[in-house]
Coordinates of C-alpha atoms in Angstrom, one line a residue:
M389 CA 108.1 94.9 106.7
N390 CA 104.4 94.9 107.8
A391 CA 103.2 91.1 107.5
D392 CA 99.7 92.3 106.8
F393 CA 100.6 94.5 103.9
S394 CA 102.8 91.6 102.5
E395 CA 99.8 89.4 102.6
R396 CA 97.8 92.0 100.8
R397 CA 100.4 92.3 98.1
V398 CA 100.2 88.6 97.5
K399 CA 96.4 88.8 97.2
M400 CA 96.7 91.7 94.9
V401 CA 99.0 89.8 92.5
D402 CA 97.0 86.7 92.7
G403 CA 93.6 88.2 92.6
Q404 CA 94.0 91.3 90.4
V405 CA 97.0 90.8 88.3
R406 CA 97.5 87.1 87.5
T407 CA 93.8 86.9 86.7
T408 CA 94.2 89.5 83.9
D409 CA 96.7 87.4 81.9
V410 CA 99.8 89.0 83.4
T411 CA 102.4 86.2 83.3
S412 CA 105.7 88.0 83.3
A413 CA 107.7 86.4 86.2
P414 CA 110.0 89.5 86.7
L415 CA 107.0 91.9 86.7
L416 CA 105.1 89.7 89.2
E417 CA 108.0 89.4 91.5
A418 CA 108.5 93.2 91.5
M419 CA 104.9 93.8 92.4
L420 CA 105.3 91.3 95.2
V421 CA 108.3 93.1 96.6
V422 CA 107.5 96.9 96.2
P423 CA 105.4 98.1 99.1
R424 CA 102.6 99.9 97.4
E425 CA 101.2 101.2 100.7
I426 CA 104.1 103.7 101.2
F427 CA 103.2 105.5 98.0
V428 CA 99.9 106.7 99.3
G429 CA 99.0 109.0 102.3
A430 CA 98.9 107.5 105.7
P431 CA 95.0 107.7 105.8
Q432 CA 94.9 105.8 102.5
R433 CA 97.1 102.9 103.3
D434 CA 94.4 100.5 104.1
L435 CA 93.2 101.1 100.5
A436 CA 96.6 100.8 98.8
Y437 CA 95.8 97.3 97.4
I438 CA 92.3 97.8 96.1
D439 CA 91.4 97.4 92.4
E440 CA 90.8 101.2 91.9
D441 CA 92.9 104.2 91.1
I442 CA 93.8 106.1 94.3
R443 CA 93.9 109.8 94.6
I444 CA 97.4 110.9 95.8
A445 CA 97.4 114.6 95.2
D446 CA 95.6 117.7 94.0
G447 CA 98.1 119.1 91.5
A448 CA 98.0 122.6 89.9
D449 CA 96.7 121.1 86.6
G450 CA 94.3 118.6 88.1
A451 CA 94.1 115.6 90.6
R452 CA 96.7 112.9 90.4
Y453 CA 96.2 109.2 91.0
L454 CA 98.1 106.0 91.6
M455 CA 97.0 103.6 88.9
E456 CA 95.2 100.5 89.9
P457 CA 97.4 97.4 89.8
S458 CA 95.8 95.4 86.9
P459 CA 96.1 98.1 84.1
L460 CA 99.6 99.1 85.3
A461 CA 100.8 95.5 85.2
K462 CA 99.2 95.0 81.8
L463 CA 100.8 98.0 80.3
M464 CA 104.2 97.1 81.7
Q465 CA 103.9 93.6 80.4
L466 CA 102.9 95.0 77.0
A467 CA 106.1 97.0 76.9
E468 CA 108.2 93.8 77.1
I469 CA 110.9 95.5 79.3
S470 CA 114.3 93.9 79.4
P471 CA 117.2 94.3 82.0
T472 CA 119.2 96.3 79.3
D473 CA 116.4 98.9 78.7
S474 CA 116.4 102.5 79.6
A475 CA 112.8 103.7 80.6
L476 CA 111.0 106.9 81.0
D477 CA 108.2 107.0 83.5
I478 CA 105.9 110.0 82.7
G479 CA 103.9 111.3 85.5
C480 CA 105.7 109.3 88.2
G481 CA 103.6 110.8 91.0
T482 CA 105.0 109.4 94.3
G483 CA 107.1 106.8 92.5
Y484 CA 105.4 103.5 92.6
A485 CA 105.5 102.7 88.9
S486 CA 109.2 103.9 88.9
A487 CA 109.9 101.4 91.7
I488 CA 108.5 98.6 89.7
L489 CA 110.3 99.7 86.5
S490 CA 113.6 100.0 88.5
R491 CA 113.5 96.2 89.0
L492 CA 112.8 95.5 85.3
A493 CA 115.0 97.9 83.4
R494 CA 118.6 99.1 83.5
S495 CA 117.8 102.7 84.3
V496 CA 114.7 104.8 84.7
V497 CA 114.0 108.5 84.4
A498 CA 110.9 109.4 86.5
L499 CA 109.4 112.6 85.1
E500 CA 107.1 114.6 87.4
S501 CA 105.6 118.0 86.9
E502 CA 104.6 118.7 90.6
S503 CA 107.6 119.7 92.8
T504 CA 106.0 118.2 95.8
L505 CA 105.4 114.8 94.2
A506 CA 108.8 114.8 92.8
E507 CA 110.3 115.3 96.2
T508 CA 108.2 112.6 97.7
A509 CA 109.2 110.2 94.9
R510 CA 112.9 110.8 95.7
S511 CA 112.4 110.4 99.4
L512 CA 110.5 107.1 98.9
L513 CA 112.6 105.5 96.2
S514 CA 116.0 106.0 97.8
P515 CA 115.3 103.7 100.8
L516 CA 114.0 101.0 98.5
G517 CA 117.4 100.8 96.8
C518 CA 116.2 102.2 93.5
G519 CA 119.6 103.7 92.7
N520 CA 118.9 103.4 89.0
V521 CA 116.0 105.8 89.1
T522 CA 116.6 109.6 88.5
V523 CA 113.6 111.9 89.4
V524 CA 113.4 115.0 87.3
Q525 CA 110.9 117.8 87.2
G526 CA 109.3 119.2 84.1
P527 CA 106.2 119.4 81.8
L528 CA 104.9 115.8 81.3
A529 CA 103.9 116.1 77.7
Q530 CA 107.4 117.3 76.7
G531 CA 109.0 114.2 78.1
H532 CA 112.8 114.5 79.0
A533 CA 114.8 114.8 75.9
A534 CA 118.0 115.3 77.8
A535 CA 118.3 111.6 78.6
A536 CA 116.7 110.3 75.3
P537 CA 116.4 108.1 73.4
Y538 CA 114.5 105.5 75.6
D539 CA 113.8 101.9 75.1
V540 CA 110.5 102.0 77.0
I541 CA 108.2 105.0 77.8
F542 CA 105.4 104.4 80.2
I543 CA 102.6 107.0 80.8
G544 CA 101.1 106.9 84.2
G545 CA 97.5 107.9 83.4
S546 CA 95.2 108.2 80.4
V547 CA 95.8 110.9 77.8
A548 CA 93.7 112.3 75.0
K549 CA 96.4 111.5 72.5
V550 CA 100.2 110.5 72.8
P551 CA 102.1 113.6 71.6
A552 CA 104.7 113.3 68.8
T553 CA 107.2 114.8 71.2
L554 CA 107.2 111.7 73.2
L555 CA 107.3 109.3 70.2
D556 CA 110.4 111.2 69.0
Q557 CA 112.1 110.2 72.2
L558 CA 111.9 106.4 71.5
A559 CA 115.0 104.6 70.5
E560 CA 115.1 102.3 67.6
G561 CA 113.2 99.3 68.6
G562 CA 111.7 101.3 71.4
R563 CA 108.2 100.9 72.9
L564 CA 105.7 103.4 74.3
V565 CA 102.7 102.2 76.3
A566 CA 99.8 104.4 77.2
V567 CA 96.0 104.5 77.5
E568 CA 94.3 106.9 75.1
G569 CA 90.8 108.2 75.9
Q570 CA 89.0 108.6 79.2
G571 CA 86.6 106.5 81.2
N572 CA 85.1 103.5 79.5
S573 CA 86.4 104.7 76.1
G574 CA 90.0 104.3 77.2
V575 CA 92.2 102.0 75.0
A576 CA 95.6 100.8 75.9
R577 CA 98.0 101.2 72.9
L578 CA 101.5 100.0 72.1
F579 CA 103.7 102.2 70.0
F580 CA 106.8 100.7 68.4
K581 CA 109.7 102.3 66.5
S582 CA 111.2 100.4 63.6
G583 CA 113.3 101.8 60.8
G584 CA 112.8 105.3 62.2
I585 CA 109.0 105.0 61.9
V586 CA 106.6 104.7 64.9
T587 CA 103.5 102.6 64.5
G588 CA 100.7 101.9 67.0
R589 CA 98.3 99.2 67.7
R590 CA 95.3 98.7 70.1
A591 CA 96.0 96.2 72.9
F592 CA 93.1 96.2 75.4
N593 CA 90.4 98.5 76.9
A594 CA 91.3 100.3 80.1
A595 CA 89.4 102.8 82.3
I596 CA 92.0 104.8 84.3
K597 CA 92.2 108.3 85.6
P598 CA 93.6 111.0 83.2
L599 CA 97.0 112.4 83.5
P600 CA 96.8 116.3 83.5
G601 CA 98.9 118.2 80.8
F602 CA 97.9 116.1 77.8
E603 CA 94.8 118.0 76.6
R604 CA 94.1 118.1 73.0
E605 CA 95.2 121.2 71.1
H606 CA 91.8 121.3 69.5
A607 CA 88.5 120.8 71.2
F608 CA 86.8 119.4 68.3
E609 CA 87.7 116.8 65.5
F610 CA 85.6 116.3 62.4

């Protein structure tokens, strides 16, 4: 493994992740191990560890991005993932978040709408030993009901609003983490299912790139 990138991973974790109150030891260890640079194109590898979202593809519905390290880590920590959990990664892109989740959860379904990205994710995850990850293709906002319910649902980009379809796929005691809103108005939220009822709470502000396919049904709200 490239020593230079290994050093960059350490700097990323120490300088971008730990400094934003991420303290989960399993999560930090996973981020130190997973080679973020392989999940971006070769011309972008020198940028793989910067504290910005990185454009990885121009999808049919809009551009796709690799989420910057800090909000990704904070969202995953918010979900309190345990080794017995089943997880759904929505908008897996090239597979980075799924690779992290694979080291935290029992099983991961990586949902991707773009066939090219889905194939890339499969090709990258297999050599990393992520045998507990299954990459599936389909509309992101519909989730993947065939393998539901899930203990954890992670949405890999900001959305206008988390659809009820996804909340319905949570197991009892399940958690969904997502950023609602775009730009500086983005807010990370934790949704929790208890007694068959899902409630949500605001967790922290987060400015990340939008995930296509989650546009509001109505353009205006009064």
